[in-house]
Amino acid sequence: LLQAEIFQEFAVQEESVMFRINLSVLLDCLTIFGTSSLAGTTTALRMCYRGYGHPLMLFLEEGGVVTVCKINTQEPDELLDFDFCSTKVVNKIILQSEGLREAFAELDMTSEVLQITMSPDKPYFRLSTFGNAGSAHLDYPRDSDLIEAFQCNQTQTNRYKISLLKPSTKALALSCKVSIRTDAQGFLSLQYMIRNEDGQICFVEYYCCPDEDITEGEL
């Protein structure tokens, strides 16, 4: 989620606009001047869209050089609706991102699943894996310096396929905080807070359903 405030100018005439574009093409356009700017220079971006059937226009300027990119737009896919809203949240923990980054570095990622336990009582917040070298657990007490908010109403233990969680680690690497929420069905919401160089904040939200192949007897 990119808040309008992070843009110098933001104007959308319609109530909502939705289209699909090729992500690889977009990334190639955004890095057309390279992945790092020269000292004292910044890359400015202007993004325009005239409406249905028109391409997405990117105007990139760096050091007085302007590049114009046109990206063909496609019909959007129907979005999966997990019906995940704040009123249905059972457990919520806000954690400094370095804590989750350390966990992913220490736990055995040969495991097919990541097991998450959130509880008002011990172990409070536990991450577990079951890899080739055996089981591994990482516990965070509710008064840990890494935990900024702890709102757990009931004990929940759910497993999530690591293959589904791994794409979210790109956002984790850039974030400073992460909100970890679950609802009564065990659906997981990871909301990464990312602060840019100007101190402005945006969010990346990631949803994952629990592993349906795991029975309660295996927990």
Short mmCIF file of C-alpha atoms in Angstrom, two decimals, residues 10-211:
data_model
loop_
_atom_site.label_atom_id
_atom_site.label_comp_id
_atom_site.label_asym_id
_atom_site.label_seq_id
_atom_site.Cartn_x
_atom_site.Cartn_y
_atom_site.Cartn_z
CA PHE A 10 -1.12 12.45 -6.73
CA ALA A 11 -4.28 12.76 -8.84
CA VAL A 12 -6.82 10.03 -9.68
CA GLN A 13 -9.98 11.23 -11.40
CA GLU A 14 -11.92 7.97 -11.18
CA GLU A 15 -13.04 6.34 -7.93
CA SER A 16 -10.76 3.38 -8.58
CA VAL A 17 -8.50 2.16 -11.38
CA MET A 18 -7.34 -1.43 -11.77
CA PHE A 19 -5.20 -3.10 -14.40
CA ARG A 20 -2.46 -5.71 -14.65
CA ILE A 21 1.09 -5.24 -15.96
CA ASN A 22 4.14 -7.43 -16.30
CA LEU A 23 6.16 -7.03 -13.09
CA SER A 24 9.52 -7.86 -14.71
CA VAL A 25 8.96 -5.18 -17.35
CA LEU A 26 8.04 -2.63 -14.66
CA LEU A 27 11.18 -3.39 -12.65
CA ASP A 28 13.35 -3.13 -15.77
CA CYS A 29 11.87 0.30 -16.48
CA LEU A 30 12.34 1.55 -12.92
CA THR A 31 16.01 0.53 -12.97
CA ILE A 32 16.74 1.81 -16.45
CA PHE A 33 19.35 4.21 -14.99
CA GLY A 34 20.81 1.44 -12.86
CA THR A 35 20.03 0.16 -9.40
CA SER A 36 21.98 2.91 -7.59
CA SER A 37 22.11 6.61 -8.42
CA LEU A 38 25.32 8.60 -8.71
CA ALA A 39 26.30 10.72 -5.72
CA GLY A 40 24.21 13.87 -5.59
CA THR A 41 21.65 12.67 -8.14
CA THR A 42 18.23 11.11 -7.75
CA THR A 43 15.86 9.49 -10.21
CA ALA A 44 12.47 11.19 -10.49
CA LEU A 45 9.43 9.25 -11.65
CA ARG A 46 6.18 10.43 -13.16
CA MET A 47 3.55 7.76 -13.80
CA CYS A 48 0.48 8.37 -15.98
CA TYR A 49 -2.45 6.25 -17.12
CA ARG A 50 -5.14 7.60 -19.49
CA GLY A 51 -7.68 4.86 -18.86
CA TYR A 52 -8.89 1.49 -20.10
CA GLY A 53 -6.95 0.16 -23.07
CA HIS A 54 -4.11 2.66 -22.74
CA PRO A 55 -0.54 1.80 -21.69
CA LEU A 56 0.99 2.81 -18.38
CA MET A 57 3.42 5.66 -19.07
CA LEU A 58 6.59 6.06 -17.01
CA PHE A 59 8.69 9.22 -17.30
CA LEU A 60 12.04 8.79 -15.55
CA GLU A 61 14.48 11.68 -15.21
CA GLU A 62 18.01 11.61 -13.84
CA GLY A 63 20.69 14.25 -14.31
CA GLY A 64 18.65 16.04 -16.99
CA VAL A 65 18.13 12.85 -19.04
CA VAL A 66 14.51 11.78 -19.53
CA THR A 67 13.43 8.28 -20.54
CA VAL A 68 9.84 7.45 -21.49
CA CYS A 69 8.56 3.90 -21.06
CA LYS A 70 5.21 2.52 -22.22
CA ILE A 71 3.97 -0.67 -20.57
CA ASN A 72 0.99 -2.46 -22.09
CA THR A 73 -1.83 -3.01 -19.60
CA GLN A 74 -3.89 -6.18 -19.34
CA GLU A 75 -7.21 -7.21 -17.86
CA PRO A 76 -6.81 -7.62 -14.07
CA ASP A 77 -7.23 -11.02 -12.48
CA GLU A 78 -9.98 -11.52 -9.96
CA LEU A 79 -8.40 -11.02 -6.56
CA LEU A 80 -8.68 -13.69 -3.90
CA ASP A 81 -10.65 -12.34 -0.98
CA PHE A 82 -9.52 -13.84 2.32
CA ASP A 83 -12.20 -11.76 4.07
CA PHE A 84 -9.52 -10.76 6.58
CA CYS A 85 -10.46 -7.64 8.51
CA SER A 86 -9.31 -6.10 11.77
CA THR A 87 -12.57 -6.92 13.55
CA LYS A 88 -11.93 -10.65 13.06
CA VAL A 89 -8.35 -10.62 14.35
CA VAL A 90 -7.82 -13.03 17.25
CA ASN A 91 -4.11 -12.51 17.89
CA LYS A 92 -1.78 -9.67 16.93
CA ILE A 93 1.92 -9.07 17.55
CA ILE A 94 3.96 -6.12 16.30
CA LEU A 95 7.59 -7.14 16.06
CA GLN A 96 10.73 -5.28 15.05
CA SER A 97 11.68 -6.74 11.69
CA GLU A 98 15.19 -7.63 12.80
CA GLY A 99 13.64 -10.25 15.09
CA LEU A 100 11.89 -12.00 12.22
CA ARG A 101 14.94 -11.71 9.98
CA GLU A 102 17.07 -13.39 12.65
CA ALA A 103 14.44 -16.11 13.04
CA PHE A 104 14.47 -16.94 9.34
CA ALA A 105 18.27 -17.03 9.45
CA GLU A 106 18.41 -19.37 12.45
CA LEU A 107 15.52 -21.74 11.75
CA ASP A 108 15.89 -24.72 9.42
CA MET A 109 14.47 -23.60 6.08
CA THR A 110 14.65 -27.17 4.72
CA SER A 111 11.38 -27.59 6.61
CA GLU A 112 8.26 -27.64 4.44
CA VAL A 113 6.28 -25.63 6.98
CA LEU A 114 6.71 -22.86 9.49
CA GLN A 115 4.67 -23.43 12.62
CA ILE A 116 3.52 -20.29 14.45
CA THR A 117 2.21 -20.35 18.01
CA MET A 118 0.63 -17.23 19.47
CA SER A 119 -0.70 -17.40 23.00
CA PRO A 120 -1.58 -15.17 25.98
CA ASP A 121 0.48 -17.62 28.06
CA LYS A 122 3.83 -19.34 27.55
CA PRO A 123 5.39 -19.78 25.04
CA TYR A 124 3.68 -16.50 23.97
CA PHE A 125 5.20 -16.32 20.48
CA ARG A 126 6.97 -19.37 19.07
CA LEU A 127 8.29 -20.13 15.58
CA SER A 128 9.04 -23.77 14.77
CA THR A 129 10.45 -25.69 11.83
CA PHE A 130 10.80 -29.40 11.13
CA GLY A 131 13.71 -29.85 8.74
CA ASN A 132 16.23 -32.50 7.80
CA ALA A 133 18.26 -31.86 10.97
CA GLY A 134 15.25 -32.15 13.28
CA SER A 135 12.88 -29.74 14.98
CA ALA A 136 13.85 -26.20 15.89
CA HIS A 137 11.94 -23.70 18.04
CA LEU A 138 12.48 -20.01 18.62
CA ASP A 139 10.55 -18.35 21.47
CA TYR A 140 9.92 -14.67 22.12
CA PRO A 141 8.66 -13.63 25.59
CA ARG A 142 5.90 -11.06 25.55
CA ASP A 143 8.22 -8.53 27.22
CA SER A 144 10.97 -9.00 24.64
CA ASP A 145 12.65 -5.78 23.47
CA LEU A 146 11.80 -6.86 19.93
CA ILE A 147 8.03 -6.97 20.58
CA GLU A 148 6.35 -3.56 20.44
CA ALA A 149 2.75 -4.75 20.87
CA PHE A 150 1.33 -8.03 22.16
CA GLN A 151 -2.42 -8.59 21.86
CA CYS A 152 -3.12 -12.33 22.06
CA ASN A 153 -6.57 -13.47 23.15
CA GLN A 154 -6.31 -17.23 22.72
CA THR A 155 -3.73 -19.92 22.01
CA GLN A 156 -3.35 -20.70 18.32
CA THR A 157 -0.91 -23.01 16.61
CA ASN A 158 -0.94 -23.08 12.82
CA ARG A 159 1.42 -24.29 10.12
CA TYR A 160 2.12 -22.44 6.87
CA LYS A 161 4.02 -23.67 3.84
CA ILE A 162 7.43 -22.01 3.77
CA SER A 163 7.32 -21.97 -0.04
CA LEU A 164 4.34 -19.59 0.25
CA LEU A 165 5.99 -17.40 2.88
CA LYS A 166 9.37 -16.99 1.17
CA PRO A 167 8.23 -14.31 -1.35
CA SER A 168 7.37 -12.03 1.58
CA THR A 169 10.98 -12.02 2.79
CA LYS A 170 11.84 -9.42 0.13
CA ALA A 171 9.55 -6.97 1.88
CA LEU A 172 10.86 -8.13 5.26
CA ALA A 173 14.40 -7.19 4.25
CA LEU A 174 13.31 -3.59 3.60
CA SER A 175 10.96 -3.19 6.56
CA CYS A 176 11.50 -1.86 10.06
CA LYS A 177 8.42 -3.39 11.72
CA VAL A 178 6.06 -6.26 10.98
CA SER A 179 2.53 -6.80 12.23
CA ILE A 180 1.65 -10.51 12.56
CA ARG A 181 -2.08 -11.20 12.80
CA THR A 182 -4.29 -14.27 12.70
CA ASP A 183 -8.04 -14.72 12.62
CA ALA A 184 -10.16 -17.54 14.06
CA GLN A 185 -9.56 -19.75 10.99
CA GLY A 186 -5.80 -19.36 11.24
CA PHE A 187 -5.38 -17.13 8.20
CA LEU A 188 -2.14 -15.21 8.55
CA SER A 189 -1.60 -11.53 7.79
CA LEU A 190 1.94 -10.15 7.60
CA GLN A 191 1.99 -6.37 7.31
CA TYR A 192 5.46 -4.95 6.71
CA MET A 193 6.08 -1.27 7.48
CA ILE A 194 8.70 0.25 5.19
CA ARG A 195 10.17 3.72 5.75
CA ASN A 196 11.80 5.38 2.74
CA GLU A 197 14.79 7.74 2.76
CA ASP A 198 12.52 10.74 3.38
CA GLY A 199 10.97 9.12 6.42
CA GLN A 200 7.66 8.45 4.66
CA ILE A 201 5.93 5.17 5.38
CA CYS A 202 4.28 2.57 3.16
CA PHE A 203 3.06 -0.95 3.85
CA VAL A 204 3.30 -4.32 2.15
CA GLU A 205 0.59 -6.77 3.20
CA TYR A 206 0.93 -10.50 2.71
CA TYR A 207 -1.77 -13.10 3.39
CA CYS A 208 -1.32 -16.83 3.75
CA CYS A 209 -3.79 -19.60 4.50
CA PRO A 210 -2.89 -22.35 7.00
CA ASP A 211 -1.64 -25.69 5.72
#
